[in-house]
């Protein structure tokens, strides 16, 4: 069993190496503590938005598909962090996947109208998101458990 798992893992690494960067799928996780208070992308003495922006530009220069983020002069890491913070709000989550883009678009409109309670970078063309759009879908408890396992799905439910 261990040999099979190791072999599968090595095959995956070889396949990944052979896949051009533009076809690879990456996940970037942003720290958010304390949870559920909109503290996405915060870390003591670190400039998370600027680091995220630099990372995305570097990935683009290495051939990864980051959309138009790297070439859009209005794009900013601060806008991405602001959008993720909006998506972390309980009311937005409770509204379901179909309302998430509307929640971000609404805050972008408020920023354009001068609302000081919204990140100013969201007022930029395209919200400063480099052409990024929200892609979300709702899942049932059973689907969540099959994706995350029983232990993690229970933590998410809480």
Short mmCIF file of N, CA and C in Angstrom, two decimals:
data_model
loop_
_atom_site.label_atom_id
_atom_site.label_comp_id
_atom_site.label_asym_id
_atom_site.label_seq_id
_atom_site.Cartn_x
_atom_site.Cartn_y
_atom_site.Cartn_z
N UNK A 1 0.83 -1.20 0.00
CA UNK A 1 0.00 0.00 0.00
C UNK A 1 0.87 1.26 0.00
N UNK A 2 1.90 1.31 0.85
CA UNK A 2 2.77 2.48 0.91
C UNK A 2 3.52 2.69 -0.39
N UNK A 3 3.97 1.59 -0.97
CA UNK A 3 4.70 1.69 -2.24
C UNK A 3 3.78 2.25 -3.32
N UNK A 4 2.54 1.77 -3.35
CA UNK A 4 1.58 2.27 -4.34
C UNK A 4 1.33 3.76 -4.15
N UNK A 5 1.14 4.19 -2.91
CA UNK A 5 0.91 5.61 -2.64
C UNK A 5 2.11 6.45 -3.06
N UNK A 6 3.31 5.96 -2.74
CA UNK A 6 4.52 6.69 -3.13
C UNK A 6 4.65 6.75 -4.64
N UNK A 7 4.37 5.65 -5.31
CA UNK A 7 4.44 5.61 -6.77
C UNK A 7 3.44 6.59 -7.39
N UNK A 8 2.23 6.61 -6.86
CA UNK A 8 1.22 7.55 -7.36
C UNK A 8 1.66 8.99 -7.16
N UNK A 9 2.26 9.25 -6.01
CA UNK A 9 2.73 10.61 -5.73
C UNK A 9 3.84 11.02 -6.71
N UNK A 10 4.79 10.13 -6.94
CA UNK A 10 5.88 10.43 -7.87
C UNK A 10 5.33 10.63 -9.28
N UNK A 11 4.38 9.80 -9.70
CA UNK A 11 3.75 9.98 -11.02
C UNK A 11 3.11 11.36 -11.11
N UNK A 12 2.44 11.76 -10.05
CA UNK A 12 1.81 13.08 -10.03
C UNK A 12 2.83 14.19 -10.18
N UNK A 13 3.96 14.06 -9.49
CA UNK A 13 5.02 15.08 -9.59
C UNK A 13 5.58 15.14 -11.00
N UNK A 14 5.77 13.97 -11.61
CA UNK A 14 6.30 13.92 -12.98
C UNK A 14 5.30 14.57 -13.94
N UNK A 15 4.03 14.23 -13.79
CA UNK A 15 3.00 14.83 -14.65
C UNK A 15 2.92 16.34 -14.45
N UNK A 16 3.05 16.78 -13.22
CA UNK A 16 3.03 18.21 -12.94
C UNK A 16 4.21 18.91 -13.61
N UNK A 17 5.36 18.29 -13.54
CA UNK A 17 6.57 18.87 -14.15
C UNK A 17 6.40 19.00 -15.66
N UNK A 18 5.69 18.05 -16.25
CA UNK A 18 5.50 18.05 -17.71
C UNK A 18 4.38 19.00 -18.15
N UNK A 19 3.56 19.42 -17.21
CA UNK A 19 2.45 20.32 -17.52
C UNK A 19 2.98 21.74 -17.62
N UNK A 20 2.68 22.45 -18.71
CA UNK A 20 3.16 23.83 -18.82
C UNK A 20 2.54 24.68 -17.70
N UNK A 21 3.30 25.67 -17.21
CA UNK A 21 2.78 26.51 -16.11
C UNK A 21 1.39 27.09 -16.40
N UNK A 22 1.11 27.45 -17.63
CA UNK A 22 -0.19 28.06 -17.95
C UNK A 22 -1.35 27.10 -17.74
N UNK A 23 -1.08 25.81 -17.66
CA UNK A 23 -2.14 24.80 -17.48
C UNK A 23 -2.21 24.29 -16.04
N UNK A 24 -1.27 24.69 -15.20
CA UNK A 24 -1.26 24.24 -13.81
C UNK A 24 -2.28 25.03 -12.99
N UNK A 25 -2.80 24.39 -11.97
CA UNK A 25 -3.75 25.04 -11.06
C UNK A 25 -3.08 25.19 -9.70
N UNK A 26 -3.07 26.40 -9.20
CA UNK A 26 -2.46 26.70 -7.91
C UNK A 26 -3.51 27.18 -6.93
N UNK A 27 -3.21 27.01 -5.68
CA UNK A 27 -4.04 27.55 -4.61
C UNK A 27 -3.16 28.45 -3.76
N UNK A 28 -3.65 29.63 -3.48
CA UNK A 28 -2.95 30.55 -2.60
C UNK A 28 -3.84 30.74 -1.38
N UNK A 29 -3.34 30.38 -0.23
CA UNK A 29 -4.11 30.52 1.01
C UNK A 29 -3.67 31.78 1.74
N UNK A 30 -4.64 32.55 2.18
CA UNK A 30 -4.34 33.75 2.97
C UNK A 30 -4.79 33.51 4.40
N UNK A 31 -3.94 33.89 5.31
CA UNK A 31 -4.19 33.74 6.74
C UNK A 31 -5.26 34.72 7.17
N UNK A 32 -6.15 34.27 8.00
CA UNK A 32 -7.18 35.14 8.55
C UNK A 32 -7.43 34.81 10.01
N UNK A 33 -6.96 35.64 10.92
CA UNK A 33 -7.17 35.39 12.33
C UNK A 33 -7.46 36.70 13.04
N UNK A 34 -8.39 36.76 13.92
CA UNK A 34 -9.29 35.70 14.31
C UNK A 34 -10.30 35.42 13.21
N UNK A 35 -10.83 34.20 13.16
CA UNK A 35 -11.75 33.84 12.09
C UNK A 35 -13.08 34.58 12.19
N UNK A 36 -13.70 34.75 11.04
CA UNK A 36 -15.05 35.33 10.92
C UNK A 36 -15.17 36.77 11.39
N UNK A 37 -14.08 37.53 11.32
CA UNK A 37 -14.18 38.95 11.65
C UNK A 37 -13.63 39.82 10.52
N UNK A 38 -13.47 39.24 9.35
CA UNK A 38 -12.98 40.02 8.21
C UNK A 38 -11.50 40.31 8.27
N UNK A 39 -10.76 39.51 9.02
CA UNK A 39 -9.32 39.73 9.17
C UNK A 39 -8.53 38.91 8.15
N UNK A 40 -9.03 38.84 6.93
CA UNK A 40 -8.36 38.07 5.88
C UNK A 40 -7.09 38.80 5.45
N UNK A 41 -6.03 38.04 5.27
CA UNK A 41 -4.79 38.63 4.76
C UNK A 41 -4.10 39.54 5.73
N UNK A 42 -4.27 39.29 7.01
CA UNK A 42 -3.57 40.08 8.02
C UNK A 42 -2.48 39.22 8.64
N UNK A 43 -1.38 39.82 8.93
CA UNK A 43 -0.29 39.12 9.62
C UNK A 43 0.61 40.19 10.23
N UNK A 44 1.05 39.94 11.44
CA UNK A 44 1.85 40.93 12.16
C UNK A 44 3.12 41.27 11.39
N UNK A 45 3.31 42.56 11.17
CA UNK A 45 4.52 43.11 10.53
C UNK A 45 4.75 42.64 9.10
N UNK A 46 3.72 42.12 8.45
CA UNK A 46 3.84 41.70 7.05
C UNK A 46 2.88 42.50 6.18
N UNK A 47 3.29 42.79 4.97
CA UNK A 47 2.46 43.51 4.01
C UNK A 47 1.84 42.47 3.07
N UNK A 48 0.77 41.84 3.53
CA UNK A 48 0.15 40.75 2.78
C UNK A 48 -0.34 41.19 1.40
N UNK A 49 -1.07 42.31 1.28
CA UNK A 49 -1.53 42.71 -0.05
C UNK A 49 -0.38 42.91 -1.05
N UNK A 50 0.68 43.57 -0.62
CA UNK A 50 1.82 43.79 -1.51
C UNK A 50 2.52 42.48 -1.86
N UNK A 51 2.64 41.58 -0.89
CA UNK A 51 3.25 40.27 -1.14
C UNK A 51 2.41 39.47 -2.12
N UNK A 52 1.09 39.52 -1.97
CA UNK A 52 0.20 38.81 -2.89
C UNK A 52 0.34 39.37 -4.30
N UNK A 53 0.38 40.68 -4.40
CA UNK A 53 0.55 41.33 -5.70
C UNK A 53 1.87 40.91 -6.35
N UNK A 54 2.96 40.93 -5.58
CA UNK A 54 4.26 40.52 -6.11
C UNK A 54 4.26 39.06 -6.53
N UNK A 55 3.62 38.21 -5.74
CA UNK A 55 3.55 36.78 -6.07
C UNK A 55 2.80 36.57 -7.38
N UNK A 56 1.66 37.23 -7.55
CA UNK A 56 0.89 37.07 -8.79
C UNK A 56 1.65 37.58 -10.00
N UNK A 57 2.35 38.68 -9.86
CA UNK A 57 3.14 39.21 -10.98
C UNK A 57 4.29 38.26 -11.32
N UNK A 58 4.92 37.68 -10.30
CA UNK A 58 6.00 36.73 -10.56
C UNK A 58 5.46 35.47 -11.24
N UNK A 59 4.34 34.96 -10.76
CA UNK A 59 3.74 33.78 -11.40
C UNK A 59 3.44 34.06 -12.87
N UNK A 60 2.93 35.25 -13.16
CA UNK A 60 2.65 35.62 -14.55
C UNK A 60 3.93 35.63 -15.37
N UNK A 61 5.01 36.16 -14.80
CA UNK A 61 6.29 36.22 -15.53
C UNK A 61 6.87 34.83 -15.77
N UNK A 62 6.48 33.86 -14.94
CA UNK A 62 6.94 32.48 -15.10
C UNK A 62 6.01 31.65 -15.97
N UNK A 63 4.97 32.30 -16.52
CA UNK A 63 4.10 31.61 -17.46
C UNK A 63 2.79 31.10 -16.90
N UNK A 64 2.51 31.36 -15.63
CA UNK A 64 1.25 30.93 -15.05
C UNK A 64 0.14 31.88 -15.49
N UNK A 65 -1.06 31.34 -15.61
CA UNK A 65 -2.21 32.15 -16.02
C UNK A 65 -2.82 32.81 -14.79
N UNK A 66 -2.61 34.10 -14.66
CA UNK A 66 -3.21 34.86 -13.56
C UNK A 66 -4.21 35.87 -14.11
N UNK A 67 -4.76 35.56 -15.27
CA UNK A 67 -5.69 36.47 -15.91
C UNK A 67 -4.97 37.74 -16.32
N UNK A 68 -5.65 38.84 -16.27
CA UNK A 68 -5.04 40.11 -16.68
C UNK A 68 -4.45 40.87 -15.49
N UNK A 69 -4.34 40.20 -14.34
CA UNK A 69 -3.86 40.88 -13.14
C UNK A 69 -2.51 41.54 -13.35
N UNK A 70 -1.56 40.82 -13.96
CA UNK A 70 -0.19 41.33 -14.10
C UNK A 70 -0.08 42.50 -15.08
N UNK A 71 -1.01 42.58 -16.02
CA UNK A 71 -0.94 43.64 -17.03
C UNK A 71 -1.92 44.78 -16.78
N UNK A 72 -2.82 44.61 -15.85
CA UNK A 72 -3.82 45.63 -15.55
C UNK A 72 -3.22 46.66 -14.58
N UNK A 73 -3.06 47.92 -15.02
CA UNK A 73 -2.45 48.92 -14.13
C UNK A 73 -3.32 49.24 -12.91
N UNK A 74 -4.58 48.87 -12.94
CA UNK A 74 -5.48 49.13 -11.81
C UNK A 74 -5.50 48.01 -10.78
N UNK A 75 -4.92 46.87 -11.12
CA UNK A 75 -4.99 45.73 -10.20
C UNK A 75 -4.12 45.95 -8.97
N UNK A 76 -4.58 45.41 -7.85
CA UNK A 76 -3.80 45.54 -6.62
C UNK A 76 -4.09 44.38 -5.68
N UNK A 77 -3.08 44.01 -4.93
CA UNK A 77 -3.25 42.99 -3.91
C UNK A 77 -4.23 43.44 -2.84
N UNK A 78 -4.24 44.74 -2.58
CA UNK A 78 -5.16 45.29 -1.58
C UNK A 78 -6.61 45.06 -1.99
N UNK A 79 -6.91 45.19 -3.28
CA UNK A 79 -8.27 44.94 -3.75
C UNK A 79 -8.66 43.48 -3.60
N UNK A 80 -7.72 42.58 -3.88
CA UNK A 80 -8.02 41.15 -3.72
C UNK A 80 -8.30 40.83 -2.26
N UNK A 81 -7.47 41.34 -1.36
CA UNK A 81 -7.68 41.10 0.07
C UNK A 81 -9.01 41.71 0.51
N UNK A 82 -9.34 42.89 0.01
CA UNK A 82 -10.62 43.52 0.36
C UNK A 82 -11.80 42.68 -0.13
N UNK A 83 -11.70 42.16 -1.36
CA UNK A 83 -12.78 41.32 -1.89
C UNK A 83 -12.92 40.03 -1.08
N UNK A 84 -11.80 39.42 -0.71
CA UNK A 84 -11.86 38.20 0.10
C UNK A 84 -12.45 38.49 1.48
N UNK A 85 -12.17 39.65 2.01
CA UNK A 85 -12.74 40.03 3.29
C UNK A 85 -14.26 40.16 3.18
N UNK A 86 -14.72 40.74 2.09
CA UNK A 86 -16.17 40.85 1.84
C UNK A 86 -16.79 39.46 1.77
N UNK A 87 -16.13 38.56 1.05
CA UNK A 87 -16.66 37.21 0.88
C UNK A 87 -16.66 36.42 2.19
N UNK A 88 -15.90 36.86 3.18
CA UNK A 88 -15.83 36.18 4.47
C UNK A 88 -16.92 36.64 5.44
N UNK A 89 -17.66 37.67 5.07
CA UNK A 89 -18.71 38.18 5.95
C UNK A 89 -19.83 37.14 6.08
N UNK A 90 -20.33 36.96 7.30
CA UNK A 90 -21.38 35.98 7.54
C UNK A 90 -22.61 36.20 6.66
N UNK A 91 -23.00 37.46 6.47
CA UNK A 91 -24.20 37.73 5.67
C UNK A 91 -23.99 37.35 4.21
N UNK A 92 -22.76 37.51 3.72
CA UNK A 92 -22.46 37.14 2.33
C UNK A 92 -22.47 35.62 2.20
N UNK A 93 -21.86 34.93 3.15
CA UNK A 93 -21.83 33.47 3.11
C UNK A 93 -23.25 32.92 3.20
N UNK A 94 -24.06 33.49 4.09
CA UNK A 94 -25.44 33.03 4.26
C UNK A 94 -26.26 33.26 3.00
N UNK A 95 -25.89 34.25 2.19
CA UNK A 95 -26.61 34.54 0.96
C UNK A 95 -26.37 33.52 -0.13
N UNK A 96 -25.37 32.68 0.04
CA UNK A 96 -25.09 31.63 -0.94
C UNK A 96 -24.19 32.11 -2.07
N UNK A 97 -23.77 31.14 -2.84
CA UNK A 97 -22.81 31.39 -3.92
C UNK A 97 -23.33 32.39 -4.95
N UNK A 98 -24.60 32.32 -5.25
CA UNK A 98 -25.17 33.18 -6.28
C UNK A 98 -25.12 34.66 -5.97
N UNK A 99 -24.96 35.01 -4.70
CA UNK A 99 -24.97 36.43 -4.31
C UNK A 99 -23.59 36.99 -4.02
N UNK A 100 -22.57 36.16 -4.14
CA UNK A 100 -21.22 36.61 -3.76
C UNK A 100 -20.68 37.69 -4.70
N UNK A 101 -20.83 37.51 -6.00
CA UNK A 101 -20.36 38.53 -6.93
C UNK A 101 -21.12 39.84 -6.70
N UNK A 102 -22.42 39.73 -6.43
CA UNK A 102 -23.22 40.94 -6.15
C UNK A 102 -22.71 41.68 -4.92
N UNK A 103 -22.30 40.94 -3.90
CA UNK A 103 -21.79 41.57 -2.68
C UNK A 103 -20.52 42.36 -2.96
N UNK A 104 -19.61 41.77 -3.74
CA UNK A 104 -18.36 42.47 -4.08
C UNK A 104 -18.67 43.65 -4.99
N UNK A 105 -19.52 43.46 -5.98
CA UNK A 105 -19.87 44.54 -6.90
C UNK A 105 -20.52 45.71 -6.17
N UNK A 106 -21.35 45.39 -5.18
CA UNK A 106 -22.01 46.44 -4.39
C UNK A 106 -20.98 47.28 -3.63
N UNK A 107 -19.98 46.62 -3.04
CA UNK A 107 -18.94 47.36 -2.31
C UNK A 107 -18.07 48.16 -3.29
N UNK A 108 -17.85 47.64 -4.49
CA UNK A 108 -17.10 48.39 -5.49
C UNK A 108 -17.84 49.67 -5.84
N UNK A 109 -19.14 49.58 -5.99
CA UNK A 109 -19.97 50.76 -6.30
C UNK A 109 -19.92 51.76 -5.15
N UNK A 110 -20.01 51.26 -3.93
CA UNK A 110 -19.92 52.15 -2.77
C UNK A 110 -18.57 52.86 -2.72
N UNK A 111 -17.50 52.14 -3.07
CA UNK A 111 -16.17 52.76 -3.08
C UNK A 111 -16.10 53.86 -4.13
N UNK A 112 -16.69 53.60 -5.30
CA UNK A 112 -16.70 54.61 -6.37
C UNK A 112 -17.50 55.85 -5.96
N UNK A 113 -18.48 55.65 -5.09
CA UNK A 113 -19.30 56.77 -4.60
C UNK A 113 -18.69 57.45 -3.38
N UNK A 114 -17.47 57.07 -3.03
CA UNK A 114 -16.76 57.75 -1.95
C UNK A 114 -16.98 57.21 -0.55
N UNK A 115 -17.60 56.05 -0.42
CA UNK A 115 -17.84 55.48 0.90
C UNK A 115 -16.50 55.16 1.57
N UNK A 116 -16.22 55.84 2.67
CA UNK A 116 -14.95 55.69 3.38
C UNK A 116 -14.84 54.38 4.15
N UNK A 117 -15.96 53.65 4.29
CA UNK A 117 -15.92 52.39 5.03
C UNK A 117 -15.53 51.21 4.14
N UNK A 118 -15.29 51.49 2.86
CA UNK A 118 -14.93 50.45 1.90
C UNK A 118 -13.52 50.73 1.40
N UNK A 119 -12.74 49.68 1.14
CA UNK A 119 -11.37 49.86 0.64
C UNK A 119 -11.37 50.72 -0.61
N UNK A 120 -10.58 51.78 -0.60
CA UNK A 120 -10.54 52.74 -1.71
C UNK A 120 -10.11 52.09 -3.02
N UNK A 121 -9.27 51.05 -2.96
CA UNK A 121 -8.80 50.42 -4.20
C UNK A 121 -9.93 49.75 -4.96
N UNK A 122 -11.03 49.43 -4.28
CA UNK A 122 -12.17 48.83 -4.98
C UNK A 122 -12.84 49.83 -5.93
N UNK A 123 -12.53 51.12 -5.80
CA UNK A 123 -13.09 52.15 -6.68
C UNK A 123 -12.39 52.16 -8.03
N UNK A 124 -11.26 51.51 -8.14
CA UNK A 124 -10.53 51.49 -9.41
C UNK A 124 -11.31 50.75 -10.49
N UNK A 125 -10.91 50.98 -11.73
CA UNK A 125 -11.51 50.26 -12.86
C UNK A 125 -11.47 48.76 -12.57
N UNK A 126 -12.61 48.09 -12.70
CA UNK A 126 -12.68 46.65 -12.45
C UNK A 126 -12.48 46.29 -10.99
N UNK A 127 -12.58 47.28 -10.11
CA UNK A 127 -12.41 47.03 -8.69
C UNK A 127 -10.98 46.76 -8.28
N UNK A 128 -10.04 46.94 -9.23
CA UNK A 128 -8.65 46.64 -8.94
C UNK A 128 -8.37 45.16 -8.86
N UNK A 129 -9.29 44.35 -9.40
CA UNK A 129 -9.17 42.90 -9.29
C UNK A 129 -8.52 42.26 -10.51
N UNK A 130 -8.03 43.05 -11.43
CA UNK A 130 -7.34 42.50 -12.59
C UNK A 130 -8.20 41.58 -13.43
N UNK A 131 -9.46 41.91 -13.54
CA UNK A 131 -10.38 41.09 -14.34
C UNK A 131 -10.92 39.89 -13.59
N UNK A 132 -10.55 39.73 -12.33
CA UNK A 132 -11.02 38.59 -11.55
C UNK A 132 -12.51 38.65 -11.29
N UNK A 133 -13.14 37.51 -11.34
CA UNK A 133 -14.57 37.38 -11.05
C UNK A 133 -14.75 36.29 -10.00
N UNK A 134 -15.83 36.38 -9.27
CA UNK A 134 -16.13 35.39 -8.25
C UNK A 134 -16.71 34.15 -8.92
N UNK A 135 -16.13 33.01 -8.62
CA UNK A 135 -16.68 31.73 -9.07
C UNK A 135 -16.95 30.91 -7.82
N UNK A 136 -18.21 30.71 -7.52
CA UNK A 136 -18.58 30.01 -6.30
C UNK A 136 -19.73 29.06 -6.59
N UNK A 137 -19.86 28.06 -5.74
CA UNK A 137 -20.99 27.15 -5.85
C UNK A 137 -21.37 26.67 -4.46
N UNK A 138 -22.65 26.40 -4.29
CA UNK A 138 -23.15 25.90 -3.02
C UNK A 138 -22.95 24.39 -2.96
N UNK A 139 -22.71 23.87 -1.77
CA UNK A 139 -22.57 22.43 -1.57
C UNK A 139 -23.46 21.99 -0.41
N UNK A 140 -23.90 20.75 -0.47
CA UNK A 140 -24.67 20.18 0.63
C UNK A 140 -23.71 19.74 1.73
N UNK A 141 -24.25 19.44 2.88
CA UNK A 141 -23.40 18.94 3.98
C UNK A 141 -22.70 17.65 3.57
N UNK A 142 -23.42 16.79 2.86
CA UNK A 142 -22.83 15.52 2.43
C UNK A 142 -21.68 15.76 1.45
N UNK A 143 -21.85 16.69 0.52
CA UNK A 143 -20.78 17.01 -0.43
C UNK A 143 -19.57 17.60 0.29
N UNK A 144 -19.84 18.45 1.27
CA UNK A 144 -18.75 19.05 2.04
C UNK A 144 -17.97 17.97 2.79
N UNK A 145 -18.69 17.04 3.39
CA UNK A 145 -18.03 15.96 4.12
C UNK A 145 -17.21 15.08 3.19
N UNK A 146 -17.71 14.82 2.00
CA UNK A 146 -16.93 13.98 1.07
C UNK A 146 -15.69 14.71 0.57
N UNK A 147 -15.74 16.04 0.50
CA UNK A 147 -14.58 16.81 0.05
C UNK A 147 -13.55 16.98 1.17
N UNK A 148 -14.02 17.26 2.38
CA UNK A 148 -13.11 17.62 3.48
C UNK A 148 -12.90 16.52 4.50
N UNK A 149 -13.79 15.55 4.53
CA UNK A 149 -13.76 14.55 5.59
C UNK A 149 -14.66 14.99 6.73
N UNK A 150 -15.03 14.03 7.57
CA UNK A 150 -16.00 14.30 8.64
C UNK A 150 -15.49 15.35 9.63
N UNK A 151 -14.25 15.21 10.07
CA UNK A 151 -13.71 16.12 11.09
C UNK A 151 -13.70 17.57 10.61
N UNK A 152 -13.12 17.82 9.44
CA UNK A 152 -13.02 19.20 8.93
C UNK A 152 -14.39 19.77 8.58
N UNK A 153 -15.27 18.94 8.03
CA UNK A 153 -16.59 19.46 7.66
C UNK A 153 -17.37 19.89 8.91
N UNK A 154 -17.19 19.17 10.02
CA UNK A 154 -17.85 19.57 11.27
C UNK A 154 -17.30 20.92 11.76
N UNK A 155 -15.99 21.13 11.61
CA UNK A 155 -15.40 22.40 12.01
C UNK A 155 -15.95 23.54 11.15
N UNK A 156 -16.11 23.30 9.86
CA UNK A 156 -16.62 24.33 8.96
C UNK A 156 -18.07 24.65 9.31
N UNK A 157 -18.86 23.64 9.64
CA UNK A 157 -20.26 23.86 9.98
C UNK A 157 -20.41 24.75 11.21
N UNK A 158 -19.49 24.61 12.15
CA UNK A 158 -19.56 25.43 13.37
C UNK A 158 -19.30 26.85 13.00
#
